[in-house]
């Protein structure tokens, strides 16, 4: 095992590959200044990063070749979408199909950007993220040699969704894959973004460090679907940082499977009044997986509303964390913010830590937060049994039903179908349900 | 069909059924009436096999076999059906999935061929129509956001699809307006075929205007204190339960 300090030094030594025109120097020093999380770091208390230190992931960059048949089989049937497929963080043109939007200048790689786009990147990259708190985002910045810019033009509604697929391909030796997305929606722009994280084969040798930044300018609207259904051996640290200007509307629907170590940070900052944010998610962990969901909503301006609702399904010997924080600043009067987290904890050996947090400094707000941890409802089980369904199948159906409630809200039939298929495979392999599933 | 003999049952250490005996022959409709807390719903739940109801003594023979030996799902497959007083809401599982899983399980047990999805869909839609239920509600979560009337009609729908031999209706009339009551009753009456037996648990004789029973039993403090014909219900309605206690 590598010591945390050696890891940091090794990470710092990798900086030279950064894109030269990025004059975002703060992030380098920020990374140098940021401390690696330990057990004493509150934000990482329940998620030791030992998995990350056990292998020499930083020794090399992951190779970008994937088995094409496998890769194609992973894709959702989003026929009208502009599809961008990254294999271990690197764009794969053969699997992608986004020439329309590329030609219009809506989507571009950082390395192929024109001066105007570079200016846009320099203007916004890293602004939605507080690097001192997000070490891995700072690390991502520090060696940024490529990224994807999505630039939604003002007052336009993009007819086709932007479908980003992050595919992990198996590696012979431990390797690092980094990816970076910056989405800037100009005033009045409207679009749908689908982020789909998936794998072809075992990810035992992969560390994926991803950051998506979203900047919504006044009146912009974004519908965001996030699907994380990767192989369970993966180490994946994911930061999503959203800035909402006045009158913006952001809506997210997500599903995430656990893995060896999975960390999802979602950070929303309201920079203008009258903006609305809606986040709906479900996370599932089984076997010895680990998943950590950290949400932080910065209500810095008045008259904004947010609604956050997460469900967790935790079983076998897995561990899951949910931390949802609503921070209402002093001037953020007339804020309305609600957050809840409902969990199903099915096994005695599984662990769940949930912490909804409200921090309020304004005096005229409407807020609620809550969390619950439960088991399968006896009444519901009996209802199934009284209809001839055996207890084991009833349990399996109730588990799926618990998760499905969130899946049904995903505003895309194609993604719902993809998720349904992955869920069937997920449940099929839950130790506790193993003998029961298979309807 | 069903022979209950000296049945004593407890819930949380408290005796609720205190020696009930009841014989139901094929095709008969028995109404169980009685004041709150007399054990009516407990009887229905014990027969369906709900956890938490402990049978201390007595016996229940169903079609000649010991019913109490069976798991709830086995009872259901053998033809015992309980229409719930408070049907459970199960978001995330569609009514269609639930009904199909249920019918599949029961048909498999009875060595009947499994219905394929289109055939099942057709059957379910037909039954919906006869119960004045919008077929759209097959797509919704089980009982999720259903009105009281819809929930009860959903119970009757399940009953119609599962074709049980013994139907236990636990206060199917509670929470129903007159129109919904009539529809539910018609659904039940349509299932009366001279072979299928019914036990109706109810507070009010109102339901019995629509589903006419062969026998009426009055339950009090866990015992049947009076049995009679249809006219007993009317007498109860006029005089109240205190008359019998």
GROMACS .gro file of C-alpha atoms in nm, chain A:
model
  439
    1UNK     CA    1   0.000   0.000   0.000
    2UNK     CA    2   0.114   0.351  -0.088
    3UNK     CA    3   0.124   0.607   0.191
    4UNK     CA    4  -0.112   0.904   0.149
    5UNK     CA    5   0.182   1.144   0.129
    6UNK     CA    6   0.358   0.943  -0.139
    7UNK     CA    7   0.035   0.932  -0.333
    8UNK     CA    8   0.005   1.308  -0.315
    9UNK     CA    9   0.365   1.360  -0.421
   10UNK     CA   10   0.320   1.124  -0.710
   11UNK     CA   11   0.003   1.305  -0.811
   12UNK     CA   12   0.178   1.643  -0.797
   13UNK     CA   13   0.457   1.514  -1.016
   14UNK     CA   14   0.211   1.448  -1.295
   15UNK     CA   15   0.127   1.811  -1.358
   16UNK     CA   16   0.336   1.876  -1.663
   17UNK     CA   17   0.083   1.737  -1.908
   18UNK     CA   18  -0.166   2.017  -1.852
   19UNK     CA   19  -0.304   2.215  -2.146
   20UNK     CA   20  -0.078   2.518  -2.179
   21UNK     CA   21  -0.351   2.776  -2.247
   22UNK     CA   22  -0.539   2.700  -1.929
   23UNK     CA   23  -0.448   2.991  -1.705
   24UNK     CA   24  -0.629   2.844  -1.414
   25UNK     CA   25  -0.318   2.828  -1.200
   26UNK     CA   26  -0.501   2.845  -0.872
   27UNK     CA   27  -0.604   2.489  -0.900
   28UNK     CA   28  -0.245   2.366  -0.905
   29UNK     CA   29  -0.154   2.538  -0.588
   30UNK     CA   30  -0.495   2.444  -0.450
   31UNK     CA   31  -0.415   2.082  -0.512
   32UNK     CA   32  -0.074   2.122  -0.354
   33UNK     CA   33  -0.235   2.287  -0.053
   34UNK     CA   34  -0.525   2.046  -0.017
   35UNK     CA   35  -0.487   1.773   0.238
   36UNK     CA   36  -0.564   1.414   0.162
   37UNK     CA   37  -0.873   1.303   0.348
   38UNK     CA   38  -0.821   1.095   0.657
   39UNK     CA   39  -1.061   0.943   0.905
   40UNK     CA   40  -1.060   1.277   1.081
   41UNK     CA   41  -1.180   1.465   0.775
   42UNK     CA   42  -1.552   1.509   0.837
   43UNK     CA   43  -1.648   1.494   0.470
   44UNK     CA   44  -1.467   1.161   0.432
   45UNK     CA   45  -1.533   1.017   0.774
   46UNK     CA   46  -1.713   0.706   0.654
   47UNK     CA   47  -1.520   0.661   0.332
   48UNK     CA   48  -1.157   0.567   0.384
   49UNK     CA   49  -0.959   0.605   0.061
   50UNK     CA   50  -0.754   0.292   0.126
   51UNK     CA   51  -0.886   0.134  -0.193
   52UNK     CA   52  -0.721   0.417  -0.381
   53UNK     CA   53  -0.387   0.365  -0.210
   54UNK     CA   54  -0.374  -0.010  -0.247
   55UNK     CA   55  -0.270  -0.003  -0.608
   56UNK     CA   56  -0.038   0.221  -0.802
   57UNK     CA   57  -0.311   0.376  -1.013
   58UNK     CA   58  -0.102   0.684  -1.086
   59UNK     CA   59   0.174   0.484  -1.255
   60UNK     CA   60   0.012   0.519  -1.595
   61UNK     CA   61  -0.283   0.655  -1.786
   62UNK     CA   62  -0.542   0.398  -1.882
   63UNK     CA   63  -0.536   0.288  -2.242
   64UNK     CA   64  -0.828   0.404  -2.450
   65UNK     CA   65  -0.910   0.090  -2.642
   66UNK     CA   66  -1.236  -0.088  -2.584
   67UNK     CA   67  -1.396  -0.392  -2.736
   68UNK     CA   68  -1.636  -0.234  -2.982
   69UNK     CA   69  -1.903  -0.504  -2.962
   70UNK     CA   70  -1.912  -0.482  -2.586
   71UNK     CA   71  -1.912  -0.103  -2.597
   72UNK     CA   72  -2.203  -0.086  -2.840
   73UNK     CA   73  -2.400  -0.331  -2.631
   74UNK     CA   74  -2.371  -0.094  -2.335
   75UNK     CA   75  -2.525   0.204  -2.511
   76UNK     CA   76  -2.880   0.311  -2.443
   77UNK     CA   77  -3.112   0.326  -2.737
   78UNK     CA   78  -3.121   0.705  -2.755
   79UNK     CA   79  -3.151   0.726  -3.129
   80UNK     CA   80  -3.199   1.100  -3.159
   81UNK     CA   81  -2.924   1.197  -2.915
   82UNK     CA   82  -2.582   1.341  -2.987
   83UNK     CA   83  -2.361   1.070  -2.848
   84UNK     CA   84  -2.012   1.121  -2.716
   85UNK     CA   85  -1.833   0.809  -2.597
   86UNK     CA   86  -1.520   0.841  -2.386
   87UNK     CA   87  -1.321   0.524  -2.327
   88UNK     CA   88  -1.121   0.558  -2.008
   89UNK     CA   89  -1.155   0.932  -2.043
   90UNK     CA   90  -1.050   0.954  -2.408
   91UNK     CA   91  -1.293   1.035  -2.688
   92UNK     CA   92  -1.369   0.738  -2.913
   93UNK     CA   93  -1.488   0.876  -3.247
   94UNK     CA   94  -1.595   0.539  -3.386
   95UNK     CA   95  -1.845   0.494  -3.105
   96UNK     CA   96  -1.954   0.857  -3.101
   97UNK     CA   97  -2.201   1.045  -3.314
   98UNK     CA   98  -2.216   1.416  -3.249
   99UNK     CA   99  -2.095   1.582  -3.568
  100UNK     CA  100  -2.404   1.806  -3.587
  101UNK     CA  101  -2.340   1.969  -3.255
  102UNK     CA  102  -1.965   1.968  -3.309
  103UNK     CA  103  -2.009   2.157  -3.635
  104UNK     CA  104  -2.239   2.406  -3.466
  105UNK     CA  105  -1.975   2.464  -3.201
  106UNK     CA  106  -2.203   2.334  -2.925
  107UNK     CA  107  -1.971   2.049  -2.834
  108UNK     CA  108  -1.596   2.060  -2.862
  109UNK     CA  109  -1.289   1.901  -2.713
  110UNK     CA  110  -1.069   2.143  -2.521
  111UNK     CA  111  -0.777   2.043  -2.744
  112UNK     CA  112  -0.972   2.139  -3.056
  113UNK     CA  113  -1.131   2.454  -2.925
  114UNK     CA  114  -1.110   2.791  -3.099
  115UNK     CA  115  -0.991   3.107  -2.916
  116UNK     CA  116  -1.347   3.206  -2.830
  117UNK     CA  117  -1.416   2.867  -2.675
  118UNK     CA  118  -1.088   2.878  -2.488
  119UNK     CA  119  -1.187   3.205  -2.339
  120UNK     CA  120  -1.515   3.052  -2.230
  121UNK     CA  121  -1.333   2.759  -2.071
  122UNK     CA  122  -1.092   2.986  -1.891
  123UNK     CA  123  -1.378   3.204  -1.776
  124UNK     CA  124  -1.578   2.924  -1.617
  125UNK     CA  125  -1.362   2.619  -1.555
  126UNK     CA  126  -1.314   2.562  -1.188
  127UNK     CA  127  -1.540   2.847  -1.083
  128UNK     CA  128  -1.826   2.626  -0.970
  129UNK     CA  129  -1.599   2.419  -0.750
  130UNK     CA  130  -1.433   2.505  -0.424
  131UNK     CA  131  -1.100   2.332  -0.468
  132UNK     CA  132  -0.989   2.355  -0.109
  133UNK     CA  133  -1.279   2.125  -0.026
  134UNK     CA  134  -1.254   1.906  -0.329
  135UNK     CA  135  -0.910   1.758  -0.349
  136UNK     CA  136  -0.989   1.520  -0.631
  137UNK     CA  137  -1.138   1.797  -0.842
  138UNK     CA  138  -0.819   1.994  -0.781
  139UNK     CA  139  -0.620   1.688  -0.886
  140UNK     CA  140  -0.832   1.668  -1.200
  141UNK     CA  141  -0.755   2.035  -1.270
  142UNK     CA  142  -0.388   1.999  -1.199
  143UNK     CA  143  -0.320   1.765  -1.487
  144UNK     CA  144  -0.597   1.866  -1.721
  145UNK     CA  145  -0.490   1.788  -2.075
  146UNK     CA  146  -0.832   1.732  -2.225
  147UNK     CA  147  -1.194   1.800  -2.159
  148UNK     CA  148  -1.528   1.841  -2.321
  149UNK     CA  149  -1.701   2.174  -2.356
  150UNK     CA  150  -2.075   2.184  -2.406
  151UNK     CA  151  -2.180   2.533  -2.491
  152UNK     CA  152  -2.554   2.576  -2.527
  153UNK     CA  153  -2.627   2.897  -2.717
  154UNK     CA  154  -2.856   3.164  -2.580
  155UNK     CA  155  -3.232   3.137  -2.624
  156UNK     CA  156  -3.210   2.802  -2.799
  157UNK     CA  157  -3.365   2.475  -2.710
  158UNK     CA  158  -3.149   2.182  -2.812
  159UNK     CA  159  -3.384   1.933  -2.970
  160UNK     CA  160  -3.166   1.629  -2.915
  161UNK     CA  161  -3.026   1.526  -2.578
  162UNK     CA  162  -2.650   1.528  -2.525
  163UNK     CA  163  -2.561   1.171  -2.436
  164UNK     CA  164  -2.221   1.132  -2.267
  165UNK     CA  165  -2.099   0.778  -2.216
  166UNK     CA  166  -1.798   0.713  -1.994
  167UNK     CA  167  -1.684   0.361  -2.060
  168UNK     CA  168  -1.421   0.185  -1.860
  169UNK     CA  169  -1.218  -0.081  -2.039
  170UNK     CA  170  -1.020  -0.349  -1.852
  171UNK     CA  171  -0.653  -0.271  -1.784
  172UNK     CA  172  -0.366  -0.515  -1.747
  173UNK     CA  173  -0.205  -0.297  -1.482
  174UNK     CA  174  -0.333  -0.031  -1.242
  175UNK     CA  175  -0.409   0.289  -1.430
  176UNK     CA  176  -0.572   0.626  -1.401
  177UNK     CA  177  -0.855   0.760  -1.615
  178UNK     CA  178  -0.955   1.122  -1.580
  179UNK     CA  179  -1.236   1.300  -1.754
  180UNK     CA  180  -1.370   1.649  -1.743
  181UNK     CA  181  -1.681   1.819  -1.869
  182UNK     CA  182  -1.777   2.183  -1.866
  183UNK     CA  183  -2.130   2.274  -1.962
  184UNK     CA  184  -2.217   2.639  -2.008
  185UNK     CA  185  -2.580   2.715  -2.082
  186UNK     CA  186  -2.619   3.071  -2.200
  187UNK     CA  187  -2.919   3.281  -2.100
  188UNK     CA  188  -3.245   3.116  -2.198
  189UNK     CA  189  -3.082   2.798  -2.330
  190UNK     CA  190  -3.256   2.469  -2.271
  191UNK     CA  191  -3.113   2.119  -2.299
  192UNK     CA  192  -3.102   1.765  -2.171
  193UNK     CA  193  -2.779   1.596  -2.062
  194UNK     CA  194  -2.744   1.225  -2.004
  195UNK     CA  195  -2.428   1.105  -1.829
  196UNK     CA  196  -2.389   0.730  -1.841
  197UNK     CA  197  -2.096   0.567  -1.658
  198UNK     CA  198  -2.046   0.205  -1.752
  199UNK     CA  199  -1.783  -0.064  -1.799
  200UNK     CA  200  -1.679  -0.333  -2.041
  201UNK     CA  201  -1.527  -0.605  -1.829
  202UNK     CA  202  -1.353  -0.591  -1.492
  203UNK     CA  203  -1.240  -0.253  -1.362
  204UNK     CA  204  -1.010  -0.401  -1.099
  205UNK     CA  205  -0.718  -0.189  -1.222
  206UNK     CA  206  -0.894   0.139  -1.279
  207UNK     CA  207  -0.928   0.461  -1.088
  208UNK     CA  208  -1.166   0.700  -1.258
  209UNK     CA  209  -1.158   1.059  -1.143
  210UNK     CA  210  -1.429   1.265  -1.306
  211UNK     CA  211  -1.553   1.620  -1.276
  212UNK     CA  212  -1.853   1.779  -1.444
  213UNK     CA  213  -1.910   2.149  -1.402
  214UNK     CA  214  -2.235   2.310  -1.501
  215UNK     CA  215  -2.288   2.681  -1.536
  216UNK     CA  216  -2.646   2.785  -1.591
  217UNK     CA  217  -2.682   3.146  -1.694
  218UNK     CA  218  -3.006   3.338  -1.635
  219UNK     CA  219  -3.322   3.157  -1.745
  220UNK     CA  220  -3.135   2.850  -1.866
  221UNK     CA  221  -3.293   2.510  -1.810
  222UNK     CA  222  -3.117   2.175  -1.781
  223UNK     CA  223  -3.253   1.828  -1.739
  224UNK     CA  224  -2.976   1.599  -1.625
  225UNK     CA  225  -2.986   1.219  -1.608
  226UNK     CA  226  -2.696   1.039  -1.439
  227UNK     CA  227  -2.656   0.666  -1.458
  228UNK     CA  228  -2.362   0.499  -1.284
  229UNK     CA  229  -2.378   0.126  -1.342
  230UNK     CA  230  -2.012   0.032  -1.363
  231UNK     CA  231  -1.829  -0.283  -1.266
  232UNK     CA  232  -1.802  -0.322  -0.892
  233UNK     CA  233  -1.420  -0.342  -0.882
  234UNK     CA  234  -1.387   0.019  -0.993
  235UNK     CA  235  -1.262   0.307  -0.784
  236UNK     CA  236  -1.458   0.609  -0.898
  237UNK     CA  237  -1.453   0.959  -0.755
  238UNK     CA  238  -1.701   1.192  -0.914
  239UNK     CA  239  -1.758   1.561  -0.861
  240UNK     CA  240  -2.056   1.747  -1.001
  241UNK     CA  241  -2.055   2.121  -0.948
  242UNK     CA  242  -2.347   2.332  -1.054
  243UNK     CA  243  -2.386   2.707  -1.060
  244UNK     CA  244  -2.735   2.843  -1.101
  245UNK     CA  245  -2.789   3.206  -1.196
  246UNK     CA  246  -3.124   3.379  -1.156
  247UNK     CA  247  -3.438   3.212  -1.291
  248UNK     CA  248  -3.260   2.891  -1.386
  249UNK     CA  249  -3.409   2.548  -1.358
  250UNK     CA  250  -3.203   2.238  -1.292
  251UNK     CA  251  -3.349   1.891  -1.265
  252UNK     CA  252  -3.149   1.574  -1.199
  253UNK     CA  253  -3.246   1.209  -1.195
  254UNK     CA  254  -2.977   0.965  -1.098
  255UNK     CA  255  -2.902   0.606  -1.018
  256UNK     CA  256  -2.571   0.481  -0.885
  257UNK     CA  257  -2.443   0.134  -0.807
  258UNK     CA  258  -2.175   0.089  -0.546
  259UNK     CA  259  -1.826  -0.031  -0.628
  260UNK     CA  260  -1.497  -0.091  -0.449
  261UNK     CA  261  -1.502   0.281  -0.374
  262UNK     CA  262  -1.749   0.521  -0.521
  263UNK     CA  263  -1.780   0.879  -0.418
  264UNK     CA  264  -2.034   1.121  -0.559
  265UNK     CA  265  -2.009   1.483  -0.466
  266UNK     CA  266  -2.288   1.707  -0.586
  267UNK     CA  267  -2.251   2.072  -0.516
  268UNK     CA  268  -2.512   2.330  -0.613
  269UNK     CA  269  -2.463   2.704  -0.570
  270UNK     CA  270  -2.733   2.958  -0.636
  271UNK     CA  271  -2.574   3.275  -0.765
  272UNK     CA  272  -2.901   3.447  -0.854
  273UNK     CA  273  -3.257   3.475  -0.730
  274UNK     CA  274  -3.561   3.269  -0.817
  275UNK     CA  275  -3.375   2.960  -0.933
  276UNK     CA  276  -3.501   2.607  -0.882
  277UNK     CA  277  -3.311   2.284  -0.830
  278UNK     CA  278  -3.458   1.936  -0.820
  279UNK     CA  279  -3.243   1.632  -0.743
  280UNK     CA  280  -3.380   1.281  -0.742
  281UNK     CA  281  -3.159   0.984  -0.690
  282UNK     CA  282  -3.127   0.626  -0.586
  283UNK     CA  283  -2.812   0.440  -0.483
  284UNK     CA  284  -2.766   0.068  -0.438
  285UNK     CA  285  -2.488  -0.130  -0.279
  286UNK     CA  286  -2.436  -0.502  -0.230
  287UNK     CA  287  -2.153  -0.750  -0.168
  288UNK     CA  288  -1.867  -0.552  -0.011
  289UNK     CA  289  -1.926  -0.238  -0.212
  290UNK     CA  290  -1.895   0.114  -0.089
  291UNK     CA  291  -2.086   0.418  -0.204
  292UNK     CA  292  -2.074   0.767  -0.065
  293UNK     CA  293  -2.315   1.041  -0.172
  294UNK     CA  294  -2.231   1.390  -0.060
  295UNK     CA  295  -2.468   1.667  -0.153
  296UNK     CA  296  -2.426   2.030  -0.071
  297UNK     CA  297  -2.675   2.299  -0.163
  298UNK     CA  298  -2.558   2.655  -0.119
  299UNK     CA  299  -2.862   2.876  -0.098
  300UNK     CA  300  -2.673   3.202  -0.128
  301UNK     CA  301  -2.952   3.410  -0.283
  302UNK     CA  302  -3.314   3.480  -0.190
  303UNK     CA  303  -3.624   3.326  -0.345
  304UNK     CA  304  -3.462   3.002  -0.460
  305UNK     CA  305  -3.615   2.660  -0.416
  306UNK     CA  306  -3.459   2.317  -0.397
  307UNK     CA  307  -3.602   1.972  -0.360
  308UNK     CA  308  -3.372   1.678  -0.297
  309UNK     CA  309  -3.494   1.324  -0.259
  310UNK     CA  310  -3.275   1.015  -0.238
  311UNK     CA  311  -3.340   0.650  -0.179
  312UNK     CA  312  -3.080   0.398  -0.073
  313UNK     CA  313  -3.081   0.020  -0.104
  314UNK     CA  314  -2.806  -0.134   0.106
  315UNK     CA  315  -2.746  -0.502   0.160
  316UNK     CA  316  -2.497  -0.785   0.211
  317UNK     CA  317  -2.176  -0.648   0.365
  318UNK     CA  318  -2.178  -0.320   0.180
  319UNK     CA  319  -2.149   0.030   0.320
  320UNK     CA  320  -2.329   0.338   0.204
  321UNK     CA  321  -2.317   0.701   0.303
  322UNK     CA  322  -2.564   0.978   0.239
  323UNK     CA  323  -2.481   1.328   0.347
  324UNK     CA  324  -2.715   1.601   0.230
  325UNK     CA  325  -2.649   1.953   0.342
  326UNK     CA  326  -2.864   2.257   0.283
  327UNK     CA  327  -2.683   2.576   0.365
  328UNK     CA  328  -2.901   2.885   0.370
  329UNK     CA  329  -2.700   3.203   0.376
  330UNK     CA  330  -2.799   3.510   0.570
  331UNK     CA  331  -2.942   3.696   0.273
  332UNK     CA  332  -3.124   3.400   0.125
  333UNK     CA  333  -3.468   3.501   0.251
  334UNK     CA  334  -3.781   3.326   0.118
  335UNK     CA  335  -3.581   3.015   0.041
  336UNK     CA  336  -3.776   2.695   0.018
  337UNK     CA  337  -3.559   2.385   0.053
  338UNK     CA  338  -3.653   2.026   0.119
  339UNK     CA  339  -3.435   1.719   0.147
  340UNK     CA  340  -3.511   1.360   0.231
  341UNK     CA  341  -3.336   1.024   0.224
  342UNK     CA  342  -3.522   0.696   0.263
  343UNK     CA  343  -3.326   0.375   0.295
  344UNK     CA  344  -3.378   0.007   0.292
  345UNK     CA  345  -3.115  -0.173   0.498
  346UNK     CA  346  -3.156  -0.542   0.434
  347UNK     CA  347  -2.866  -0.716   0.597
  348UNK     CA  348  -2.724  -0.724   0.947
  349UNK     CA  349  -2.374  -0.689   0.810
  350UNK     CA  350  -2.449  -0.390   0.592
  351UNK     CA  351  -2.385  -0.038   0.713
  352UNK     CA  352  -2.551   0.290   0.630
  353UNK     CA  353  -2.467   0.635   0.752
  354UNK     CA  354  -2.717   0.902   0.663
  355UNK     CA  355  -2.698   1.262   0.767
  356UNK     CA  356  -2.937   1.527   0.644
  357UNK     CA  357  -2.809   1.868   0.749
  358UNK     CA  358  -2.979   2.205   0.763
  359UNK     CA  359  -2.776   2.513   0.830
  360UNK     CA  360  -2.990   2.825   0.828
  361UNK     CA  361  -2.877   3.183   0.874
  362UNK     CA  362  -3.182   3.357   0.724
  363UNK     CA  363  -3.498   3.404   0.926
  364UNK     CA  364  -3.773   3.379   0.667
  365UNK     CA  365  -3.739   3.041   0.501
  366UNK     CA  366  -3.931   2.719   0.461
  367UNK     CA  367  -3.721   2.408   0.500
  368UNK     CA  368  -3.747   2.044   0.585
  369UNK     CA  369  -3.506   1.756   0.606
  370UNK     CA  370  -3.534   1.397   0.709
  371UNK     CA  371  -3.395   1.050   0.678
  372UNK     CA  372  -3.523   0.704   0.751
  373UNK     CA  373  -3.379   0.357   0.756
  374UNK     CA  374  -3.612   0.064   0.738
  375UNK     CA  375  -3.664  -0.293   0.641
  376UNK     CA  376  -3.919  -0.453   0.416
  377UNK     CA  377  -4.269  -0.381   0.535
  378UNK     CA  378  -4.438  -0.684   0.693
  379UNK     CA  379  -4.782  -0.573   0.581
  380UNK     CA  380  -4.669  -0.548   0.222
  381UNK     CA  381  -4.506  -0.891   0.241
  382UNK     CA  382  -4.823  -1.045   0.376
  383UNK     CA  383  -5.024  -0.875   0.104
  384UNK     CA  384  -4.809  -1.046  -0.160
  385UNK     CA  385  -4.820  -1.379   0.021
  386UNK     CA  386  -5.195  -1.365   0.056
  387UNK     CA  387  -5.204  -1.349  -0.323
  388UNK     CA  388  -5.009  -1.672  -0.362
  389UNK     CA  389  -4.667  -1.513  -0.411
  390UNK     CA  390  -4.399  -1.684  -0.200
  391UNK     CA  391  -4.214  -1.478   0.056
  392UNK     CA  392  -3.883  -1.484  -0.129
  393UNK     CA  393  -4.033  -1.353  -0.452
  394UNK     CA  394  -4.234  -1.101  -0.255
  395UNK     CA  395  -3.915  -0.969  -0.097
  396UNK     CA  396  -3.747  -0.943  -0.434
  397UNK     CA  397  -4.044  -0.760  -0.586
  398UNK     CA  398  -4.063  -0.520  -0.293
  399UNK     CA  399  -3.692  -0.440  -0.325
  400UNK     CA  400  -3.728  -0.370  -0.692
  401UNK     CA  401  -4.039  -0.167  -0.623
  402UNK     CA  402  -3.854   0.043  -0.368
  403UNK     CA  403  -3.592   0.133  -0.626
  404UNK     CA  404  -3.836   0.155  -0.916
  405UNK     CA  405  -4.021   0.442  -0.763
  406UNK     CA  406  -3.720   0.657  -0.850
  407UNK     CA  407  -3.646   0.488  -1.180
  408UNK     CA  408  -3.998   0.560  -1.301
  409UNK     CA  409  -3.926   0.930  -1.267
  410UNK     CA  410  -3.635   0.925  -1.513
  411UNK     CA  411  -3.768   1.133  -1.803
  412UNK     CA  412  -3.643   0.903  -2.079
  413UNK     CA  413  -3.797   0.567  -2.174
  414UNK     CA  414  -3.467   0.453  -2.331
  415UNK     CA  415  -3.274   0.520  -2.010
  416UNK     CA  416  -3.549   0.362  -1.804
  417UNK     CA  417  -3.510   0.050  -2.015
  418UNK     CA  418  -3.132   0.051  -1.975
  419UNK     CA  419  -3.167   0.092  -1.599
  420UNK     CA  420  -3.431  -0.182  -1.577
  421UNK     CA  421  -3.194  -0.425  -1.749
  422UNK     CA  422  -2.905  -0.333  -1.521
  423UNK     CA  423  -3.124  -0.355  -1.213
  424UNK     CA  424  -3.233  -0.705  -1.306
  425UNK     CA  425  -2.867  -0.805  -1.326
  426UNK     CA  426  -2.788  -0.621  -1.004
  427UNK     CA  427  -3.062  -0.790  -0.805
  428UNK     CA  428  -2.984  -1.126  -0.959
  429UNK     CA  429  -2.649  -1.109  -0.788
  430UNK     CA  430  -2.745  -0.978  -0.446
  431UNK     CA  431  -2.628  -1.243  -0.201
  432UNK     CA  432  -2.932  -1.203   0.014
  433UNK     CA  433  -3.172  -1.232  -0.276
  434UNK     CA  434  -2.974  -1.482  -0.479
  435UNK     CA  435  -3.197  -1.776  -0.422
  436UNK     CA  436  -3.507  -1.568  -0.450
  437UNK     CA  437  -3.473  -1.373  -0.768
  438UNK     CA  438  -3.545  -1.498  -1.115
  439UNK     CA  439  -3.901  -1.408  -1.195
   0.00000   0.00000   0.00000
